[in-house]
Amino acid sequence: MTTPRPAELKNFAVHTMTNKPWSLAECCDRYAAAGFGGISVWRNVIEPIGVDEAARIVKGSGLSVPALVRGGFFVSADNAKRQAATDDNKRCIDEAAALGAEMVVLVVGAEPGTPLDEARRQVAEGIGACMDHARANSVRLAIEPLHPMYAADKSCVNRIAEAREICATLGDPLVGVAVDVYHVWWDPDLATEIELLGREDRLFGFHVCDWRVNTRHLLTDRGLMGEGCIDIARIRAMVEKAGFTGLNEVEVFSEEHWAEDQDAYLATIADACLKRS
Amino acid sequence: MTTPRPAELKNFAVHTMTNKPWSLAECCDRYAAAGFGGISVWRNVIEPIGVDEAARIVKGSGLSVPALVRGGFFVSADNAKRQAATDDNKRCIDEAAALGAEMVVLVVGAEPGTPLDEARRQVAEGIGACMDHARANSVRLAIEPLHPMYAADKSCVNRIAEAREICATLGDPLVGVAVDVYHVWWDPDLATEIELLGREDRLFGFHVCDWRVNTRHLLTDRGLMGEGCIDIARIRAMVEKAGFTGLNEVEVFSEEHWAEDQDAYLATIADACLKRS
């Protein structure tokens, strides 16, 4: 652990969910010690300690905070539930502001029985209802398109194209898109869509991980960069060409990796980042 | 079993893989007795008995045969493997002709490490190499776009748009598309794409099943129509509006259903078809 880490690691942030067994304090300590530049904080690690304590820990670490994860879930046939979602997203924006997070990542939601185009209309409406609050707190909102295998109940936005459409509808510079290679790597329009995101100043976040060729579970079997089939370097080149200069955020949900010794795993993560694979 | 089945069931065919525990003879007997109009035959049920015996069984059943399933797997960085795939697809066309199947369904293939656009080029080339053979045998070839979760190693064609592009490249009236609701239901361009397929005379097949909201396995956890979140009636209306008059093919891969009593399951399938859900 005394070997100085290459400065390049400063270009990477890690999502706390990547090291699910760790508390926020453990994540901050380890990420900072390993030489990462940032941390993206999931709300589940704030919940047990409260946002003031979480903010104290994060600010004390010296790590930058690209994102608070996650708001969204705007879709419901029930008006009261949609209102509750808006209220919760405002609390999420408050937490992001307290932590000094640049953006809230939005998993926008979907609901069996609600057609996807109607769901996207509800998403635009829900985000719209949060914009004043986002502006007052100087927090950006990043729509994350999720892979089409999550269209049933997690996200009605499954391509960058639909995320851009919602951004255009809202027309607010604080709304943009988080591009996660896991969700979009298969998209035949990927290069064009990323270029357009750049041109429209909507490219807020870039998440990395990998798609395991024999994926065993729809939610918790992602690969670390290099363990799957995604040409991450190619997609990184696209986002850089589009003008993205933010941190690369490592976001891996993996039962397999969560079961490992997390210190050893973090060293592997650092190596994977430095390979720029 | 003495209740006469409504004539509407004649509009449906069942894929032998839906009743995986059954032999081809069992499938033919049961589907005909239940009142289905057709059978789509998977190659695994031909293999143990040979194509002549398979043809005898199928023709004796009086069932029509929309499809032989499946050819394809054209993608490889290795020239010899691509040649072997072409040869195998020609054998598949021979089998389809022997069975009197209208079309061969193509799962086109993908390969980790081969970029998806290069893979699609290989697919167009591979299909092109089979066209003379398809024409000589009067067998249609139907590209089946597979869900993006199969882009790693099963199909580089994940939307109808890319399937249409390959059809346009080949420009042969014997090449078209099989639309399976499972793979395309999430596509924001679905209505437009199906309309275009109709206009271009490329809508060869229509497969039905359902997407279970909490899908437990990427390959073998499909739902029977009504067990998931797909608005099948809406998609059926699209294909009918586009001029499709073929059979609706029931294609369900499900460990859960394969473990059931297959006679009882087939009665449930018939009910699901008649509900037109």
Coordinates of C-alpha atoms in Angstrom, one line a residue:
Chain A
M1 CA 0.0 0.0 0.0
T2 CA 3.0 2.3 0.1
T3 CA 3.5 2.3 -3.7
P4 CA 2.3 5.6 -4.9
R5 CA -0.6 5.3 -7.2
P6 CA -0.4 6.8 -10.7
A7 CA -2.1 10.2 -10.9
E8 CA -4.4 8.7 -13.5
L9 CA -6.4 7.1 -10.8
K10 CA -7.6 10.6 -9.8
N11 CA -9.8 10.4 -13.0
F12 CA -11.9 7.7 -11.4
A13 CA -14.6 7.7 -8.8
V14 CA -16.1 4.6 -7.2
H15 CA -19.8 4.0 -6.4
T16 CA -20.3 2.9 -2.8
M17 CA -22.5 0.2 -4.1
T18 CA -19.5 -1.3 -5.8
N19 CA -18.2 -2.2 -2.4
K20 CA -21.6 -3.0 -0.9
P21 CA -20.2 -4.5 2.3
W22 CA -18.5 -1.3 3.3
S23 CA -20.0 1.7 5.2
L24 CA -19.6 5.2 3.8
A25 CA -16.7 5.9 6.2
E26 CA -15.0 2.7 5.0
C27 CA -15.5 3.6 1.4
C28 CA -14.2 7.1 1.9
D29 CA -11.1 5.9 3.8
R30 CA -10.2 3.2 1.3
Y31 CA -10.9 5.1 -1.9
A32 CA -8.9 8.1 -0.7
A33 CA -6.0 5.9 0.5
A34 CA -6.0 4.0 -2.9
G35 CA -5.7 7.2 -4.8
F36 CA -9.1 7.5 -6.4
G37 CA -10.3 11.0 -7.2
G38 CA -13.9 10.6 -6.2
I39 CA -16.8 8.8 -4.6
S40 CA -20.4 8.5 -5.8
V41 CA -22.6 8.0 -2.8
W42 CA -25.7 5.7 -2.8
R43 CA -28.5 6.7 -0.4
N44 CA -28.4 3.3 1.4
V45 CA -25.1 4.2 3.1
I46 CA -26.4 7.6 4.2
E47 CA -29.6 6.2 5.7
P48 CA -28.0 4.6 8.9
I49 CA -26.0 7.7 9.8
G50 CA -28.0 10.6 8.5
V51 CA -27.0 13.2 5.9
D52 CA -25.1 15.6 8.3
E53 CA -22.7 12.9 9.4
A54 CA -22.5 11.6 5.8
A55 CA -21.6 15.1 4.6
R56 CA -18.9 15.4 7.4
I57 CA -17.4 12.0 6.4
V58 CA -17.4 12.7 2.6
K59 CA -16.0 16.3 3.0
G60 CA -13.3 15.1 5.4
S61 CA -12.1 12.6 2.8
G62 CA -11.0 15.1 0.2
L63 CA -12.8 13.0 -2.5
S64 CA -14.9 14.8 -5.0
V65 CA -18.5 13.6 -5.4
P66 CA -19.7 13.3 -8.9
A67 CA -23.1 11.8 -8.0
L68 CA -25.7 11.0 -5.4
V69 CA -27.4 7.8 -6.4
R70 CA -30.3 7.5 -6.9
G71 CA -33.4 9.5 -7.4
G72 CA -36.2 8.9 -10.0
F73 CA -38.9 6.3 -10.0
F74 CA -41.4 8.9 -11.3
V75 CA -43.8 6.4 -13.0
S76 CA -47.1 5.4 -11.6
A77 CA -50.7 5.3 -12.6
D78 CA -51.4 6.6 -9.1
N79 CA -51.3 10.4 -8.8
A80 CA -50.5 10.2 -5.0
K81 CA -47.5 7.9 -5.7
R82 CA -46.2 10.3 -8.4
Q83 CA -46.5 13.2 -6.0
A84 CA -44.6 11.1 -3.3
A85 CA -41.9 10.4 -5.9
T86 CA -41.5 14.1 -6.6
D87 CA -41.2 14.9 -2.9
D88 CA -38.6 12.1 -2.4
N89 CA -36.6 13.5 -5.3
K90 CA -36.5 16.9 -3.7
R91 CA -35.2 15.3 -0.5
C92 CA -32.6 13.6 -2.7
I93 CA -31.6 16.9 -4.1
D94 CA -31.2 18.3 -0.6
E95 CA -28.9 15.4 0.3
A96 CA -26.9 15.9 -2.9
A97 CA -26.4 19.6 -2.0
A98 CA -25.4 18.7 1.6
L99 CA -22.8 16.2 0.3
G100 CA -21.5 18.6 -2.4
A101 CA -22.5 16.1 -5.1
E102 CA -22.6 17.5 -8.6
M103 CA -25.6 15.6 -9.7
V104 CA -28.4 13.2 -8.7
V105 CA -28.5 10.2 -11.0
L106 CA -32.1 9.4 -11.9
V107 CA -33.4 5.8 -12.5
V108 CA -36.6 7.1 -14.0
G109 CA -38.9 4.2 -13.3
A110 CA -41.4 2.1 -15.2
E111 CA -44.6 0.2 -14.3
P112 CA -46.1 -2.9 -15.7
G113 CA -49.4 -1.8 -17.4
T114 CA -48.3 1.8 -18.0
P115 CA -47.2 2.1 -21.7
L116 CA -43.6 3.1 -22.1
D117 CA -44.5 6.3 -23.9
E118 CA -46.9 7.4 -21.3
A119 CA -44.3 6.5 -18.7
R120 CA -41.8 8.7 -20.4
R121 CA -44.4 11.6 -20.3
Q122 CA -44.7 11.1 -16.5
V123 CA -40.9 11.1 -16.2
A124 CA -40.7 14.4 -17.9
E125 CA -43.4 15.8 -15.8
G126 CA -41.8 14.5 -12.6
I127 CA -38.4 15.9 -13.4
G128 CA -40.0 19.1 -14.4
A129 CA -41.6 19.4 -11.0
C130 CA -38.2 19.1 -9.3
M131 CA -36.4 21.7 -11.4
D132 CA -36.9 24.8 -9.2
H133 CA -35.6 22.8 -6.3
A134 CA -32.6 21.6 -8.3
R135 CA -31.8 25.2 -9.4
A136 CA -32.1 26.5 -5.9
N137 CA -29.6 23.9 -4.8
S138 CA -27.3 24.1 -7.8
V139 CA -27.6 20.3 -8.3
R140 CA -27.8 18.7 -11.7
L141 CA -30.2 15.9 -12.6
A142 CA -28.8 13.1 -14.8
I143 CA -31.2 10.7 -16.5
E144 CA -29.5 7.3 -16.7
P145 CA -30.9 5.2 -19.6
L146 CA -31.1 1.6 -18.4
H147 CA -30.7 -1.5 -20.5
P148 CA -33.9 -2.6 -22.2
M149 CA -34.0 -5.7 -19.9
Y150 CA -35.1 -3.2 -17.2
A151 CA -38.0 -1.8 -19.2
A152 CA -40.6 -3.7 -17.3
D153 CA -40.4 -2.0 -13.9
K154 CA -37.2 0.0 -13.6
S155 CA -36.8 2.4 -16.5
C156 CA -38.9 3.4 -19.4
V157 CA -35.8 5.2 -20.8
N158 CA -33.7 2.5 -22.4
R159 CA -31.7 4.4 -25.0
I160 CA -29.8 7.7 -24.9
A161 CA -32.2 8.9 -27.7
E162 CA -35.2 8.9 -25.3
A163 CA -33.2 10.5 -22.5
R164 CA -32.2 13.3 -24.9
E165 CA -35.9 13.7 -25.9
I166 CA -36.9 14.3 -22.3
C167 CA -34.0 16.8 -21.9
A168 CA -35.2 18.6 -24.9
T169 CA -38.8 18.7 -23.6
L170 CA -37.6 20.2 -20.3
G171 CA -35.1 22.6 -21.9
D172 CA -33.2 23.2 -18.7
P173 CA -29.4 23.2 -18.6
L174 CA -29.5 21.4 -15.3
V175 CA -31.0 18.2 -16.9
G176 CA -28.7 15.9 -18.7
V177 CA -27.7 12.2 -19.1
A178 CA -25.4 9.7 -17.3
V179 CA -24.1 7.2 -19.8
D180 CA -23.3 3.8 -18.3
V181 CA -21.5 1.4 -20.7
Y182 CA -23.4 -1.5 -19.3
H183 CA -26.7 -0.1 -20.4
V184 CA -25.9 1.3 -23.8
W185 CA -23.0 -0.6 -25.3
W186 CA -25.2 -2.6 -27.7
D187 CA -26.9 0.5 -29.1
P188 CA -26.2 0.8 -32.9
D189 CA -26.7 4.5 -32.6
L190 CA -24.3 4.9 -29.7
A191 CA -21.6 7.0 -31.4
T192 CA -24.1 9.4 -32.9
E193 CA -26.1 9.7 -29.6
I194 CA -23.0 10.5 -27.5
E195 CA -21.9 13.1 -30.1
L196 CA -25.3 14.7 -29.8
L197 CA -25.2 14.6 -26.0
G198 CA -21.9 16.5 -26.2
R199 CA -23.2 19.1 -28.6
E200 CA -26.3 19.7 -26.5
D201 CA -24.2 20.0 -23.2
R202 CA -26.1 17.0 -21.7
L203 CA -23.2 14.6 -21.1
F204 CA -23.1 14.7 -17.3
G205 CA -21.8 11.3 -16.2
F206 CA -19.9 8.3 -17.5
H207 CA -20.1 5.0 -15.7
V208 CA -17.9 2.0 -16.3
C209 CA -18.2 -1.7 -15.6
D210 CA -18.5 -4.7 -18.0
W211 CA -21.1 -7.1 -19.5
R212 CA -20.3 -10.7 -18.5
V213 CA -20.8 -12.9 -21.6
N214 CA -22.7 -15.5 -19.6
T215 CA -24.6 -13.2 -17.4
R216 CA -26.2 -15.2 -14.5
H217 CA -28.5 -12.6 -13.0
L218 CA -30.2 -9.5 -14.5
L219 CA -29.3 -7.2 -11.6
T220 CA -26.3 -8.4 -9.7
D221 CA -23.8 -10.0 -12.1
R222 CA -22.0 -7.2 -13.7
G223 CA -18.3 -7.5 -14.5
L224 CA -15.4 -5.3 -13.5
M225 CA -13.9 -3.6 -16.5
G226 CA -12.0 -6.3 -18.5
E227 CA -14.2 -9.2 -17.3
G228 CA -16.7 -8.9 -20.1
C229 CA -17.2 -8.0 -23.8
I230 CA -17.7 -4.2 -23.8
D231 CA -15.1 -2.2 -25.7
I232 CA -14.9 0.4 -23.0
A233 CA -11.9 2.2 -24.5
R234 CA -14.0 2.8 -27.7
I235 CA -16.9 4.2 -25.7
R236 CA -14.5 6.3 -23.6
A237 CA -13.0 7.7 -26.7
M238 CA -16.6 8.7 -27.8
V239 CA -17.4 10.6 -24.6
E240 CA -14.0 12.3 -24.6
K241 CA -14.4 13.4 -28.2
A242 CA -17.8 14.7 -27.1
G243 CA -16.1 16.9 -24.6
F244 CA -16.6 15.0 -21.4
T245 CA -14.0 15.8 -18.8
G246 CA -15.6 14.4 -15.6
L247 CA -14.6 11.4 -13.6
N248 CA -15.1 7.9 -14.8
E249 CA -17.4 6.3 -12.2
V250 CA -16.9 2.6 -11.4
E251 CA -20.3 1.1 -10.7
V252 CA -20.3 -2.7 -10.4
F253 CA -23.2 -4.7 -8.9
S254 CA -21.8 -8.2 -8.4
E255 CA -22.8 -10.8 -5.8
E256 CA -19.5 -12.5 -6.8
H257 CA -17.3 -9.5 -6.0
W258 CA -19.3 -8.4 -3.0
A259 CA -18.4 -11.8 -1.5
E260 CA -14.7 -11.2 -1.8
D261 CA -12.3 -9.4 0.5
Q262 CA -13.1 -5.8 -0.3
D263 CA -9.6 -4.5 0.2
A264 CA -8.2 -7.0 -2.3
Y265 CA -11.1 -6.3 -4.6
L266 CA -10.5 -2.5 -4.5
A267 CA -6.9 -3.1 -5.5
T268 CA -8.2 -5.1 -8.5
I269 CA -10.6 -2.3 -9.3
A270 CA -7.7 0.2 -9.3
D271 CA -5.7 -2.1 -11.6
A272 CA -8.7 -2.4 -14.0
C273 CA -9.0 1.4 -14.0
L274 CA -5.3 1.9 -14.8
K275 CA -5.4 -0.6 -17.6
R276 CA -8.0 1.8 -19.1
S277 CA -9.8 -1.3 -20.4
Chain B
M1 CA -60.8 -33.1 -24.5
T2 CA -64.0 -33.7 -26.4
T3 CA -65.0 -30.0 -26.3
P4 CA -64.4 -28.7 -29.8
R5 CA -61.8 -25.9 -29.9
P6 CA -62.8 -22.6 -31.3
A7 CA -61.6 -22.1 -34.9
E8 CA -59.5 -19.2 -33.8
L9 CA -56.9 -21.6 -32.4
K10 CA -56.1 -22.5 -36.1
N11 CA -54.4 -19.0 -36.2
F12 CA -51.7 -20.2 -33.8
A13 CA -48.7 -22.5 -34.1
V14 CA -46.6 -23.8 -31.3
H15 CA -42.8 -24.1 -31.3
T16 CA -41.7 -27.6 -30.3
M17 CA -39.2 -26.0 -27.8
T18 CA -42.3 -24.6 -25.9
N19 CA -43.0 -28.2 -24.9
K20 CA -39.3 -29.2 -24.6
P21 CA -40.0 -32.6 -22.9
W22 CA -42.0 -33.9 -25.9
S23 CA -40.7 -35.6 -29.0
L24 CA -41.7 -34.3 -32.5
A25 CA -44.4 -37.0 -32.7
E26 CA -45.8 -36.1 -29.3
C27 CA -45.9 -32.4 -30.3
C28 CA -47.6 -33.1 -33.6
D29 CA -50.2 -35.4 -32.0
R30 CA -51.0 -33.0 -29.2
Y31 CA -51.0 -29.8 -31.2
A32 CA -53.3 -31.3 -33.9
A33 CA -55.6 -32.8 -31.3
A34 CA -55.8 -29.5 -29.4
G35 CA -56.8 -27.7 -32.5
F36 CA -53.7 -25.6 -33.2
G37 CA -53.1 -24.7 -36.9
G38 CA -49.4 -25.2 -37.0
I39 CA -46.1 -26.3 -35.6
S40 CA -42.7 -24.7 -35.8
V41 CA -40.1 -27.3 -35.6
W42 CA -36.8 -27.0 -33.7
R43 CA -33.8 -28.9 -35.1
N44 CA -33.2 -30.7 -31.8
V45 CA -36.4 -32.8 -32.3
I46 CA -35.3 -33.8 -35.8
E47 CA -31.9 -34.8 -34.8
P48 CA -32.7 -38.1 -33.0
I49 CA -35.0 -39.4 -35.8
G50 CA -33.6 -37.9 -39.0
V51 CA -35.3 -35.5 -41.4
D52 CA -37.2 -38.1 -43.5
E53 CA -39.0 -39.5 -40.5
A54 CA -39.5 -36.0 -39.2
A55 CA -41.1 -34.9 -42.5
R56 CA -43.3 -38.0 -42.5
I57 CA -44.6 -37.2 -38.9
V58 CA -45.1 -33.5 -39.6
K59 CA -46.9 -34.1 -42.9
G60 CA -49.1 -36.8 -41.4
S61 CA -50.3 -34.4 -38.7
G62 CA -52.0 -32.0 -41.1
L63 CA -50.4 -29.1 -39.2
S64 CA -48.9 -26.3 -41.3
V65 CA -45.2 -25.4 -40.6
P66 CA -44.4 -21.7 -40.4
A67 CA -40.8 -22.2 -39.5
L68 CA -37.8 -24.4 -39.0
V69 CA -35.8 -23.1 -36.0
R70 CA -33.1 -22.3 -36.2
G71 CA -30.3 -21.3 -38.6
G72 CA -27.9 -18.4 -38.3
F73 CA -24.8 -18.0 -36.1
F74 CA -22.9 -16.5 -39.0
V75 CA -20.5 -14.4 -36.9
S76 CA -16.9 -15.3 -36.3
A77 CA -13.5 -13.8 -36.7
D78 CA -12.4 -17.2 -38.1
N79 CA -13.0 -17.6 -41.9
A80 CA -13.3 -21.4 -41.6
K81 CA -16.0 -21.1 -38.9
R82 CA -18.0 -18.7 -41.1
Q83 CA -17.8 -21.1 -44.0
A84 CA -19.0 -23.9 -41.7
A85 CA -21.9 -21.8 -40.6
T86 CA -22.9 -21.2 -44.2
D87 CA -22.7 -24.9 -45.0
D88 CA -24.9 -25.6 -41.9
N89 CA -27.4 -23.0 -42.9
K90 CA -27.7 -24.7 -46.3
R91 CA -28.4 -28.0 -44.6
C92 CA -31.0 -26.2 -42.5
I93 CA -32.7 -25.0 -45.7
D94 CA -32.7 -28.5 -47.0
E95 CA -34.5 -29.7 -43.8
A96 CA -37.0 -26.8 -44.0
A97 CA -37.8 -27.8 -47.6
A98 CA -38.2 -31.5 -46.6
L99 CA -40.6 -30.5 -43.8
G100 CA -42.5 -28.1 -45.9
A101 CA -41.6 -25.2 -43.6
E102 CA -42.2 -21.7 -45.0
M103 CA -39.1 -20.2 -43.5
V104 CA -35.9 -20.8 -41.6
V105 CA -35.6 -18.5 -38.5
L106 CA -32.2 -17.1 -38.2
V107 CA -30.5 -16.3 -34.9
V108 CA -27.8 -14.4 -36.6
G109 CA -25.0 -14.7 -34.1
A110 CA -22.5 -12.4 -32.3
E111 CA -19.0 -12.9 -30.9
P112 CA -17.3 -11.2 -28.0
G113 CA -14.5 -9.2 -29.5
T114 CA -16.1 -8.7 -32.9
P115 CA -17.6 -5.2 -33.0
L116 CA -21.4 -5.4 -33.6
D117 CA -21.3 -3.5 -36.8
E118 CA -18.6 -5.8 -38.2
A119 CA -20.7 -8.7 -37.0
R120 CA -23.7 -7.4 -38.9
R121 CA -21.6 -7.2 -42.0
Q122 CA -20.6 -10.8 -41.6
V123 CA -24.3 -11.7 -41.1
A124 CA -25.3 -10.0 -44.4
E125 CA -22.4 -11.8 -46.1
G126 CA -23.4 -15.2 -44.6
I127 CA -27.1 -14.9 -45.5
G128 CA -26.1 -13.7 -49.0
A129 CA -24.1 -16.9 -49.5
C130 CA -27.2 -19.0 -48.8
M131 CA -29.6 -17.2 -51.1
D132 CA -29.2 -19.3 -54.2
H133 CA -29.8 -22.4 -52.1
A134 CA -32.9 -20.8 -50.4
R135 CA -34.2 -19.8 -53.8
A136 CA -33.7 -23.3 -55.3
N137 CA -35.7 -24.7 -52.4
S138 CA -38.3 -22.0 -52.2
V139 CA -37.5 -21.4 -48.5
R140 CA -37.7 -18.0 -46.9
L141 CA -35.1 -16.8 -44.4
A142 CA -36.3 -14.8 -41.5
I143 CA -33.9 -12.7 -39.4
E144 CA -35.1 -12.6 -35.8
P145 CA -33.8 -9.6 -33.9
L146 CA -33.0 -10.7 -30.4
H147 CA -33.3 -8.6 -27.2
P148 CA -30.2 -6.4 -26.5
M149 CA -29.4 -8.7 -23.6
Y150 CA -28.2 -11.3 -26.2
A151 CA -25.8 -8.9 -28.0
A152 CA -22.7 -10.4 -26.4
D153 CA -22.7 -13.8 -28.1
K154 CA -26.1 -14.6 -29.7
S155 CA -27.2 -11.8 -31.9
C156 CA -25.7 -8.6 -33.2
V157 CA -29.2 -7.7 -34.5
N158 CA -31.1 -6.3 -31.6
R159 CA -33.7 -4.1 -33.2
I160 CA -36.0 -4.5 -36.2
A161 CA -34.1 -1.5 -37.7
E162 CA -30.9 -3.4 -38.1
A163 CA -32.7 -6.5 -39.5
R164 CA -34.4 -4.3 -42.1
E165 CA -31.0 -2.8 -43.0
I166 CA -29.6 -6.3 -43.7
C167 CA -32.7 -7.1 -45.8
A168 CA -32.2 -3.9 -47.8
T169 CA -28.5 -4.7 -48.3
L170 CA -29.4 -8.2 -49.7
G171 CA -32.4 -6.9 -51.7
D172 CA -33.9 -10.4 -52.0
P173 CA -37.6 -11.0 -51.5
L174 CA -36.9 -14.3 -49.7
V175 CA -35.2 -12.5 -46.8
G176 CA -37.4 -10.9 -44.1
V177 CA -37.9 -10.6 -40.4
A178 CA -39.5 -12.6 -37.6
V179 CA -40.8 -10.3 -34.9
D180 CA -40.9 -11.8 -31.5
V181 CA -42.7 -9.7 -28.9
Y182 CA -40.2 -10.8 -26.2
H183 CA -37.3 -9.2 -28.0
V184 CA -38.8 -6.0 -29.3
W185 CA -41.6 -4.9 -27.0
W186 CA -39.4 -2.2 -25.3
D187 CA -38.4 -0.6 -28.6
P188 CA -39.6 3.0 -28.8
D189 CA -39.6 2.7 -32.6
L190 CA -41.7 -0.5 -32.7
A191 CA -44.8 0.8 -34.4
T192 CA -42.9 2.6 -37.1
E193 CA -40.5 -0.4 -37.7
I194 CA -43.4 -2.9 -38.0
E195 CA -45.2 -0.5 -40.4
L196 CA -42.0 -0.3 -42.5
L197 CA -41.6 -4.1 -42.4
G198 CA -45.1 -4.4 -43.9
R199 CA -44.5 -1.9 -46.5
E200 CA -41.3 -3.6 -47.6
D201 CA -42.9 -7.1 -47.6
R202 CA -40.5 -8.3 -45.0
L203 CA -42.8 -9.3 -42.1
F204 CA -42.4 -13.1 -42.3
G205 CA -43.1 -14.2 -38.8
F206 CA -44.8 -13.2 -35.5
H207 CA -43.8 -14.9 -32.3
V208 CA -45.7 -14.5 -29.0
C209 CA -44.9 -15.1 -25.3
D210 CA -44.4 -12.7 -22.4
W211 CA -41.8 -10.9 -20.4
R212 CA -42.0 -11.8 -16.7
V213 CA -41.6 -8.7 -14.6
N214 CA -39.1 -10.4 -12.3
T215 CA -37.2 -12.4 -14.9
R216 CA -35.0 -14.9 -13.1
H217 CA -32.9 -16.1 -16.0
L218 CA -31.8 -14.5 -19.2
L219 CA -32.6 -17.5 -21.4
T220 CA -35.2 -19.8 -19.8
D221 CA -37.7 -17.7 -17.9
R222 CA -40.1 -16.4 -20.5
G223 CA -43.7 -16.1 -19.6
L224 CA -46.8 -17.5 -21.4
M225 CA -48.9 -14.8 -22.9
G226 CA -50.6 -13.0 -19.9
E227 CA -48.0 -13.9 -17.4
G228 CA -45.9 -10.8 -18.0
C229 CA -46.0 -7.1 -18.9
I230 CA -46.1 -7.1 -22.7
D231 CA -49.1 -5.5 -24.4
I232 CA -49.3 -8.3 -26.9
A233 CA -52.7 -7.2 -28.3
R234 CA -51.2 -3.8 -29.1
I235 CA -48.3 -5.4 -31.0
R236 CA -50.6 -7.9 -32.7
A237 CA -52.7 -4.9 -33.9
M238 CA -49.5 -3.4 -35.4
V239 CA -48.5 -6.5 -37.3
E240 CA -52.1 -7.0 -38.6
K241 CA -52.3 -3.4 -39.7
A242 CA -49.0 -4.0 -41.5
G243 CA -50.6 -6.8 -43.5
F244 CA -49.4 -9.9 -41.6
T245 CA -51.8 -12.8 -42.1
G246 CA -49.6 -15.7 -41.0
L247 CA -49.9 -17.8 -37.9
N248 CA -49.0 -16.5 -34.4
E249 CA -46.2 -18.7 -33.2
V250 CA -46.1 -19.5 -29.5
E251 CA -42.5 -19.7 -28.4
V252 CA -41.9 -20.0 -24.7
F253 CA -38.6 -21.1 -23.1
S254 CA -39.4 -21.7 -19.5
E255 CA -37.8 -24.1 -17.0
E256 CA -40.9 -23.6 -14.9
H257 CA -43.3 -24.6 -17.6
W258 CA -41.1 -27.4 -18.9
A259 CA -41.3 -29.0 -15.4
E260 CA -45.1 -29.1 -15.5
D261 CA -47.4 -31.8 -16.9
Q262 CA -47.1 -30.9 -20.6
D263 CA -50.7 -31.9 -21.5
A264 CA -52.1 -29.6 -18.8
Y265 CA -49.7 -26.9 -19.9
L266 CA -50.8 -27.2 -23.5
A267 CA -54.4 -26.7 -22.4
T268 CA -53.2 -23.5 -20.6
I269 CA -51.4 -22.4 -23.7
A270 CA -54.5 -22.9 -25.8
D271 CA -56.5 -20.8 -23.3
A272 CA -53.8 -18.0 -23.4
C273 CA -54.0 -18.0 -27.2
L274 CA -57.8 -17.7 -27.2
K275 CA -57.8 -14.8 -24.7
R276 CA -55.7 -13.1 -27.4
S277 CA -53.8 -11.5 -24.6

